[in-house]
Short mmCIF file of C-alpha atoms in Angstrom, two decimals:
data_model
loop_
_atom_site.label_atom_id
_atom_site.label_comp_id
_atom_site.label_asym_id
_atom_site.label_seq_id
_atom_site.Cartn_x
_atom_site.Cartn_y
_atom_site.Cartn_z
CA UNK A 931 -16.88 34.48 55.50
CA UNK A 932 -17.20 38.18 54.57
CA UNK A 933 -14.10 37.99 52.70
CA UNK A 934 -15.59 34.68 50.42
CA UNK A 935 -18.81 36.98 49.91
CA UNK A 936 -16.68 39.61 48.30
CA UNK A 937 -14.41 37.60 46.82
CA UNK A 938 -17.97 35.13 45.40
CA UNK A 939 -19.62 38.90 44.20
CA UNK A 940 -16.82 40.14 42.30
CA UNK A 941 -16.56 36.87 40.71
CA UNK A 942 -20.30 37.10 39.82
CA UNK A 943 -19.92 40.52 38.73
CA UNK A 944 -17.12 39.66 36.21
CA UNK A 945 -18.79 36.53 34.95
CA UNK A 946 -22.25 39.00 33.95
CA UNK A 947 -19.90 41.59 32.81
CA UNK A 948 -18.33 38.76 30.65
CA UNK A 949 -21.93 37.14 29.81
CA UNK A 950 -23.16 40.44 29.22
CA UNK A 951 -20.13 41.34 26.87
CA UNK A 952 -21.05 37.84 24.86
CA UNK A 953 -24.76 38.99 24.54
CA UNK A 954 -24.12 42.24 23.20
CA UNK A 955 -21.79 41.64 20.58
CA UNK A 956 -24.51 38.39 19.71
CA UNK A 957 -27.37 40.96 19.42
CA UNK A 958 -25.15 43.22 16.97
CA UNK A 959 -23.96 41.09 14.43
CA UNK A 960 -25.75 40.68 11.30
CA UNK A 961 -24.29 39.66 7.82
CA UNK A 962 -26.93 39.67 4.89
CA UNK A 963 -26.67 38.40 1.75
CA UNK A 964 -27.72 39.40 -1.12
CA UNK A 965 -28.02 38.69 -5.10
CA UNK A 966 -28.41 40.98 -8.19
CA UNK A 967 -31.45 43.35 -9.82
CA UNK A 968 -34.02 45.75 -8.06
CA UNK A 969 -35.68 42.88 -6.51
CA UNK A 970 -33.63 44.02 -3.62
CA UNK A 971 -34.12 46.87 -3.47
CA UNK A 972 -35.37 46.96 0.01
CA UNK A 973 -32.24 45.65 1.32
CA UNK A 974 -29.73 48.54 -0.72
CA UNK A 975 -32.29 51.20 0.84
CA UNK A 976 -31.41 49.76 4.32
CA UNK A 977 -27.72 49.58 3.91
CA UNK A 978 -27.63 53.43 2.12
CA UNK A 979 -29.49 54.70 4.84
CA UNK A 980 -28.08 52.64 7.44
CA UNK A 981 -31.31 51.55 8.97
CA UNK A 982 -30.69 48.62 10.77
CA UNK A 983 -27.83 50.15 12.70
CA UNK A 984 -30.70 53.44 13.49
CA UNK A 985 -33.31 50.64 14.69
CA UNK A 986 -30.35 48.52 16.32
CA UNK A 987 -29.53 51.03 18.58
CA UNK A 988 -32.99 52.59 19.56
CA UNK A 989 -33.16 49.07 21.02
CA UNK A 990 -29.38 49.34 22.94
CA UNK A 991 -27.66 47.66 20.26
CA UNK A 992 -24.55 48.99 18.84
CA UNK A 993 -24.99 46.86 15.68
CA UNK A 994 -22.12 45.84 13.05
CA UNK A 995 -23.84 45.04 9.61
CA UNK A 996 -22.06 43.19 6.85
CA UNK A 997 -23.29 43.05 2.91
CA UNK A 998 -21.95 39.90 1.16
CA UNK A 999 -22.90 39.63 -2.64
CA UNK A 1000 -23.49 35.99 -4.00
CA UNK A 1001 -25.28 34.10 -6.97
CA UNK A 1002 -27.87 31.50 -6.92
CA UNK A 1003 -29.85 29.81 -4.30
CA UNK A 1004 -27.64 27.22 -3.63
CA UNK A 1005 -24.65 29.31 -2.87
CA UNK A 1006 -26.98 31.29 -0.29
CA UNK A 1007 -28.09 28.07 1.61
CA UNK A 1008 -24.88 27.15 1.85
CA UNK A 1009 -23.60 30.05 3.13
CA UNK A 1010 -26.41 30.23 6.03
CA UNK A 1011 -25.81 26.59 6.83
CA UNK A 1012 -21.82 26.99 7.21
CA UNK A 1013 -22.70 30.42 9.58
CA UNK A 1014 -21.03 32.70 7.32
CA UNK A 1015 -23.92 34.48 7.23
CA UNK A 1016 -27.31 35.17 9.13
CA UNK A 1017 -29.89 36.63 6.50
CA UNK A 1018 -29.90 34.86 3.45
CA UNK A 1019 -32.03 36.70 0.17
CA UNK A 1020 -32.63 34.33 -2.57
CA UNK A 1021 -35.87 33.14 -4.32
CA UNK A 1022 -39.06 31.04 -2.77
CA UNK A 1023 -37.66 28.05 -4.44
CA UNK A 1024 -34.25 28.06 -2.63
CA UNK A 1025 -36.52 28.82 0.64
CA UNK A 1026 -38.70 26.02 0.88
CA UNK A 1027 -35.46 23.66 0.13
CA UNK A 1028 -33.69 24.63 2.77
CA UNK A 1029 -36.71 24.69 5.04
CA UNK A 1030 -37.48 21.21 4.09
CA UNK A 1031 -33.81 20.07 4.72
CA UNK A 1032 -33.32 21.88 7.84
CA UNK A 1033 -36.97 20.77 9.20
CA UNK A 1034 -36.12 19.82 13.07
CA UNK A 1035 -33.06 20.47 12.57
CA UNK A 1036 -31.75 24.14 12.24
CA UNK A 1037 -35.34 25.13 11.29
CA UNK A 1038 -34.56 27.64 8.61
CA UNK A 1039 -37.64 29.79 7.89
CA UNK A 1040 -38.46 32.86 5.78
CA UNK A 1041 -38.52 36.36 7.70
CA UNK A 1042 -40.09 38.55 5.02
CA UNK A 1043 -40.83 39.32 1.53
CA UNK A 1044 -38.99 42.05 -0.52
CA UNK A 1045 -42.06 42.40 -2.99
CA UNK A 1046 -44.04 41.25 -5.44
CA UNK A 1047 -42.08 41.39 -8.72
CA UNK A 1048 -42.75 39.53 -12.77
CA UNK A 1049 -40.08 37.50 -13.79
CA UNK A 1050 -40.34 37.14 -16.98
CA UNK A 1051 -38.12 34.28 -19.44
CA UNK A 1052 -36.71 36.01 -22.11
CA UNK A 1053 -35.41 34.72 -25.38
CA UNK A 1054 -33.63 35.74 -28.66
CA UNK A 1055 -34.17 32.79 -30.77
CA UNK A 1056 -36.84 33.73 -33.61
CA UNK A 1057 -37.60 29.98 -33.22
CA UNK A 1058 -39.32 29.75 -30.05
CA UNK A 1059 -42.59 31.58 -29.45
CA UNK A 1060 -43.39 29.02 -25.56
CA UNK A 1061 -41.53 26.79 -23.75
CA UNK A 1062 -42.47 24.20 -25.53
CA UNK A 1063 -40.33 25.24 -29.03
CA UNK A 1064 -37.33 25.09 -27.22
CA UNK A 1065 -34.54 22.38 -28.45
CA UNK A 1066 -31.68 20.89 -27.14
CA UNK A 1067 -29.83 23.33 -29.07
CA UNK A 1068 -31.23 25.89 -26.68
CA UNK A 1069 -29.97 26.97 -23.29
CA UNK A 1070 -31.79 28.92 -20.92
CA UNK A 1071 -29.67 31.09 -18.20
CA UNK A 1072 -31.18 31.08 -14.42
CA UNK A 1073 -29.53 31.78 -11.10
CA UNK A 1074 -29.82 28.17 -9.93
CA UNK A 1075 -30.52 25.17 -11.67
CA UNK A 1076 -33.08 22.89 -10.15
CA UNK A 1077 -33.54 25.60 -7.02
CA UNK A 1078 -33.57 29.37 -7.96
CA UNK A 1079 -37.30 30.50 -8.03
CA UNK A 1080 -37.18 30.83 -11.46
CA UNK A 1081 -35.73 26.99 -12.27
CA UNK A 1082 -38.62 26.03 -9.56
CA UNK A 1083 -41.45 28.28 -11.65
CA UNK A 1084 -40.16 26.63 -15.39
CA UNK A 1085 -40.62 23.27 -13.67
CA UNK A 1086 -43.98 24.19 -12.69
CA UNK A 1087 -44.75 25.53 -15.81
CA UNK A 1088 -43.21 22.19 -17.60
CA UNK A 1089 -45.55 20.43 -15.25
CA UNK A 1090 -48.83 22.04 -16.44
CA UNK A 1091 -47.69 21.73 -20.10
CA UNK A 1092 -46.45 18.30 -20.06
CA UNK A 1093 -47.58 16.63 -17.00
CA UNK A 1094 -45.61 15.77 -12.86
CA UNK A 1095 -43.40 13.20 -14.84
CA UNK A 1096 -41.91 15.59 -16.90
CA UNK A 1097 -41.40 18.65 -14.52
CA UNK A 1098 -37.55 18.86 -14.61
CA UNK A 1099 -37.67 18.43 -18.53
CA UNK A 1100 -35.77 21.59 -19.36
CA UNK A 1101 -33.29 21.14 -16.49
CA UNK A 1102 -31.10 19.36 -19.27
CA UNK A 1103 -30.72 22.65 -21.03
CA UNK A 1104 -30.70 25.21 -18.31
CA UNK A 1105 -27.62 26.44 -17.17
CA UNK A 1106 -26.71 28.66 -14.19
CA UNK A 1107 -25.31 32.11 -14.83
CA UNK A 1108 -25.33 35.43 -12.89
CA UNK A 1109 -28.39 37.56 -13.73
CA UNK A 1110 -25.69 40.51 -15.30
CA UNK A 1111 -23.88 38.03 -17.86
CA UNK A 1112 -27.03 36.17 -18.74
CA UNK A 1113 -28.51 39.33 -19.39
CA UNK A 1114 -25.33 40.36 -21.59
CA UNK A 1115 -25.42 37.08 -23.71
CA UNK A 1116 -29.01 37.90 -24.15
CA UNK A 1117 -28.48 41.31 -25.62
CA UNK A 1118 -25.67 40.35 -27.21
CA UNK A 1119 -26.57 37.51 -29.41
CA UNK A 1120 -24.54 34.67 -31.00
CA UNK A 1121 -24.02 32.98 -27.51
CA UNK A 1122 -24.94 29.03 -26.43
CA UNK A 1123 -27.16 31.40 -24.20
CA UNK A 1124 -30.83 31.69 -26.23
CA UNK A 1125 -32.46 32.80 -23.14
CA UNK A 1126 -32.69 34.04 -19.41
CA UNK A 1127 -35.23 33.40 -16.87
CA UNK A 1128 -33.99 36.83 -14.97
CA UNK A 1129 -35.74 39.43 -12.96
CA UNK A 1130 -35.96 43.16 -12.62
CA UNK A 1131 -33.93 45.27 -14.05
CA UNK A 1132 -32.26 42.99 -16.47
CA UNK A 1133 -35.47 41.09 -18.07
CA UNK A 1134 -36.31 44.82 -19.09
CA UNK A 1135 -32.42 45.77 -20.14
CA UNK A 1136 -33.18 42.39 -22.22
CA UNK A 1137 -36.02 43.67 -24.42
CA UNK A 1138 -35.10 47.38 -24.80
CA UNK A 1139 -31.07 45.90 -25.88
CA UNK A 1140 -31.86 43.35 -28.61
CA UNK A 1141 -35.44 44.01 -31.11
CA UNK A 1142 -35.19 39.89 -30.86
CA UNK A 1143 -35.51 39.68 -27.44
CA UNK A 1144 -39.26 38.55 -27.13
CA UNK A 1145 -40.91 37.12 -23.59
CA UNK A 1146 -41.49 33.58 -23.52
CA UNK A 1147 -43.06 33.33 -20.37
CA UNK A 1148 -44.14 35.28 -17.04
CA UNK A 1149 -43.77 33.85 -13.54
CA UNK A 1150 -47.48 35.75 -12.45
CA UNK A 1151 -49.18 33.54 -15.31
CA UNK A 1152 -47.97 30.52 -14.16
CA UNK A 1153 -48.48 31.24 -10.24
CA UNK A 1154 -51.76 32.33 -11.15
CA UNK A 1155 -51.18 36.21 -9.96
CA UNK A 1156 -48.66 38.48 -7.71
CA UNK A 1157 -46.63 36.77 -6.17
CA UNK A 1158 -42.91 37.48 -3.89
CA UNK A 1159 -40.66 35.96 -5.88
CA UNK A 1160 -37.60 36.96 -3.57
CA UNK A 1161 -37.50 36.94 0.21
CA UNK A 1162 -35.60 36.61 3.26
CA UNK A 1163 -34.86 33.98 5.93
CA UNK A 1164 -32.78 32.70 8.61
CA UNK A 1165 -32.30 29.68 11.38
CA UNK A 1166 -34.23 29.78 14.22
CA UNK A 1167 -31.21 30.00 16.91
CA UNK A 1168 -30.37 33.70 15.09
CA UNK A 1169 -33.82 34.94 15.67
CA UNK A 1170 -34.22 33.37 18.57
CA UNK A 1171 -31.33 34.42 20.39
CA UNK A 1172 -30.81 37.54 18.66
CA UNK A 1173 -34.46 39.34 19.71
CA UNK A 1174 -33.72 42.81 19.02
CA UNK A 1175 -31.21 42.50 16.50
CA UNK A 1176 -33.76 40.37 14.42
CA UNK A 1177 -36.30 43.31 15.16
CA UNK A 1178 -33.98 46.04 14.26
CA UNK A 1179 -33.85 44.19 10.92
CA UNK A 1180 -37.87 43.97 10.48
CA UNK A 1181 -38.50 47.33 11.49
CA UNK A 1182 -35.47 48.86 9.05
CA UNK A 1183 -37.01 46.53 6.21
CA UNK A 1184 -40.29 48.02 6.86
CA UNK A 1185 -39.52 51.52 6.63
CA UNK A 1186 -37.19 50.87 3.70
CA UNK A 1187 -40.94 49.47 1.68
CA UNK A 1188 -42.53 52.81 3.06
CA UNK A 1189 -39.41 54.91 1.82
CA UNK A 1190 -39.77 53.25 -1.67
CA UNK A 1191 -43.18 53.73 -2.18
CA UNK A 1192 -43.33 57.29 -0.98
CA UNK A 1193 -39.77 58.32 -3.01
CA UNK A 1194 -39.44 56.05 -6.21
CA UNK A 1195 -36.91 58.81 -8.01
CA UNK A 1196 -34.64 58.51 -4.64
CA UNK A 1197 -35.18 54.76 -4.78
CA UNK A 1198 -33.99 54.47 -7.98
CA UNK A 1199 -30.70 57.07 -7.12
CA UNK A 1200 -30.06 54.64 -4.55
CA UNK A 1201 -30.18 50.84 -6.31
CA UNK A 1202 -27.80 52.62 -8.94
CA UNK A 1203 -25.05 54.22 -5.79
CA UNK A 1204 -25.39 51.13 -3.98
CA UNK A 1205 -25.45 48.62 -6.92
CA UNK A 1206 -23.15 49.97 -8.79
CA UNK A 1207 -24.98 49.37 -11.75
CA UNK A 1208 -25.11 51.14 -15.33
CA UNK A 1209 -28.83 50.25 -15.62
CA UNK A 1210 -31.06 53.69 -17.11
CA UNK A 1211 -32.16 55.37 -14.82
CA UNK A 1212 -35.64 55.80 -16.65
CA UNK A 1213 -36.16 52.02 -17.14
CA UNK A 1214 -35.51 51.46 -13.18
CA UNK A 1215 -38.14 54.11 -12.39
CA UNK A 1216 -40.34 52.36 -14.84
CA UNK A 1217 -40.38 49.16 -13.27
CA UNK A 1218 -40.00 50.72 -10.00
CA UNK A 1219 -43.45 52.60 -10.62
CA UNK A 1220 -44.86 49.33 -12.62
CA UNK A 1221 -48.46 48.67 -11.30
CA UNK A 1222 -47.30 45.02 -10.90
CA UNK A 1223 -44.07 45.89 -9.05
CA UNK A 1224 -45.23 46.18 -4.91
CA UNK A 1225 -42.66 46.76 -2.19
CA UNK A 1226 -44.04 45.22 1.10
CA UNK A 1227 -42.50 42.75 3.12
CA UNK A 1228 -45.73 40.22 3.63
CA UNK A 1229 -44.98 37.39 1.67
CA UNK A 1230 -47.99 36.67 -1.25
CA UNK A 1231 -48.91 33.61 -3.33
CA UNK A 1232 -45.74 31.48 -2.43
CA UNK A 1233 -48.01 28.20 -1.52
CA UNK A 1234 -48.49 27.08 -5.25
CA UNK A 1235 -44.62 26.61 -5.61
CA UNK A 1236 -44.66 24.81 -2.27
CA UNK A 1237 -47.21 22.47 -3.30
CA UNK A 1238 -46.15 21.60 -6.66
CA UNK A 1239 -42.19 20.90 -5.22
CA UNK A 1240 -43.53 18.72 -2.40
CA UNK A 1241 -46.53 17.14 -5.10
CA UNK A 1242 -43.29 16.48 -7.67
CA UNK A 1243 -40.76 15.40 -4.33
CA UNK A 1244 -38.23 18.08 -4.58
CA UNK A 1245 -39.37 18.51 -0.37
CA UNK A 1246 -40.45 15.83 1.64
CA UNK A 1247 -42.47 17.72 3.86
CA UNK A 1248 -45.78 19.27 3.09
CA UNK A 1249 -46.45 22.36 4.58
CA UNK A 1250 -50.04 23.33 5.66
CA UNK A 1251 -49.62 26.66 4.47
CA UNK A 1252 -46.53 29.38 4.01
CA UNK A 1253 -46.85 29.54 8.18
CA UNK A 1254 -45.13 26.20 8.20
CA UNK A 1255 -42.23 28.23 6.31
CA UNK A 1256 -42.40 31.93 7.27
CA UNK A 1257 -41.70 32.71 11.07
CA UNK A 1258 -44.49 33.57 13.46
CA UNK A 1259 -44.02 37.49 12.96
CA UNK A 1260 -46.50 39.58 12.85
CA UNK A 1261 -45.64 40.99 9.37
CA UNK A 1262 -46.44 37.19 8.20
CA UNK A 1263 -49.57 36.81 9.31
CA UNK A 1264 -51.77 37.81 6.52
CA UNK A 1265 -48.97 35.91 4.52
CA UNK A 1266 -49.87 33.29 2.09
#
């Protein structure tokens, strides 16, 4: 009997070294992607500084954080719904899509906001002073077509101009292209490209490289005010089975917003190291310091875009209000 005891304890022990083995390296992995310009800012702060990993293991968590780079909203989703990662960064348009999909299901929900930002459509054809000059002739870059942010907010716009039935009408002549050749055909000229719905820094790089570049429209006229354009989210089995690695991540996003506010000339040192980008520096601390620019992770004005997609059918489910498709985090709470 004493010898089954012993034999039934060690047995235990191994099996809760083994379980507690499987938990550990669960808490610590974390692969995050994200896309192109300053709107993420927030997120090259973290990895330069290496603040999840600090937070991570204040909590006992010895965390291994992975960077992948994509394009577009849909190649995001798809990434978080095949596992390959578990923070996806896109636009509110690509958010409430995949919430609406994965609705009972893998209940994908947003976990912050990286700021308030102005998109802005650009354009280099003389011709076209609003949306409503475009041609058929025309073709206006975006991330995603039919679910970046900015396809979502030239739908709404469409909407208001030409009524619901016509939302989608410049779908036909939107193409999707990564925010840094967009922004080169832009500059350029003499491209099929005649304009970019981008977003910081390349929108700016836009009208300072080409004396046609003019802007068309801006995303805060047709939300009606600030608004987070970009944000972050993840399934409900990572947060909910990853506690403190999910926290580590909050808490390093939240002092990378303080850090940005308090040091924009470091900021800005730190998009360009991290990004690898050629951008000016003055023209990143311009937007950076840009009255309309605001680094904080609560999530502002993102329920106009979710009811006009669920008013038009792109989701089938209505949500009450952006806590239907933010998590229950105290960050979110004054969301909206």
């Amino acid at each position: 009997m004493k010898n089954f005891t012993r034999k039934a304890a060690a047995i235990a022990t191994g099996l809760g070294l083994a379980f507690g083995s499987l938990a550990a390296h669960a808490e610590g992995q974390i692969r995050i992607a994200q896309q192109f310009g300053i709107v993420y800012l927030l997120l090259n702060v973290a990895q330069e500084q290496k603040l999840i990993e600090k937070h991570a293991k204040a909590a006992g968590v010895d965390a291994k954080v992975e960077w992948v780079q994509l394009s577009g909203g849909s190649a995001v989703n798809d990434a978080l719904l095949s596992g390959n990662i578990e923070i996806a960064g896109a636009g509110v348009g690509p958010l409430l899509t995949i919430w609406d999909r994965t609705k009972g299901r893998q209940d994908v929900k947003g976990v912050a906001s990286l700021g308030n930002f102005p998109y802005y459509l650009v354009t280099n054809n003389p011709n076209v002073k609003t949306i409503a000059d475009f041609t058929d002739k025309d073709r206006i870059a975006l991330p995603a077509v039919g679910v970046s942010v900015q396809s979502r907010v030239l739908q709404l716009a469409s909407a208001k101009l030409w009524g619901d039935k016509e939302f989608n009408k410049l779908d036909k002549i939107s193409v999707a292209v990564p925010h840094p050749d967009a922004a080169a055909a832009i500059i350029k000229g003499g491209t099929e490209i005649s304009a970019h719905f981008g977003n910081p820094p390349f929108q700016e790089q836009e009208l300072a490289g080409n004396p046609q570049a003019r802007i068309v429209l801006k995303s805060y006229d047709v939300l009606g005010g600030p608004s987070s354009a970009t944000v972050l989210y993840a399934t409900d089995k990572f947060r909910t089975e990853n506690p403190k690695t999910y926290k580590a991540f909050i808490d390093a996003l939240n002092e990378a917003s303080q850090f940005v506010t308090a040091n924009p000339e470091r900021a800005a040192d730190i998009y360009l190291k991290v990004s690898n980008a050629k951008t000016d520096r003055d023209l990143l601390l311009k937007i950076i310091k840009n009255p309309e620019v605001q680094f904080k992770i609560t999530p502002q004005n993102t329920y106009a875009l979710a009811e006009f997609m669920h008013r038009v059918g792109a989701i089938k489910n209505k949500p009450a209000s952006a806590k239907d498709y933010f998590f229950a985090d105290a960050h979110n709470a004054a969301g909206n």
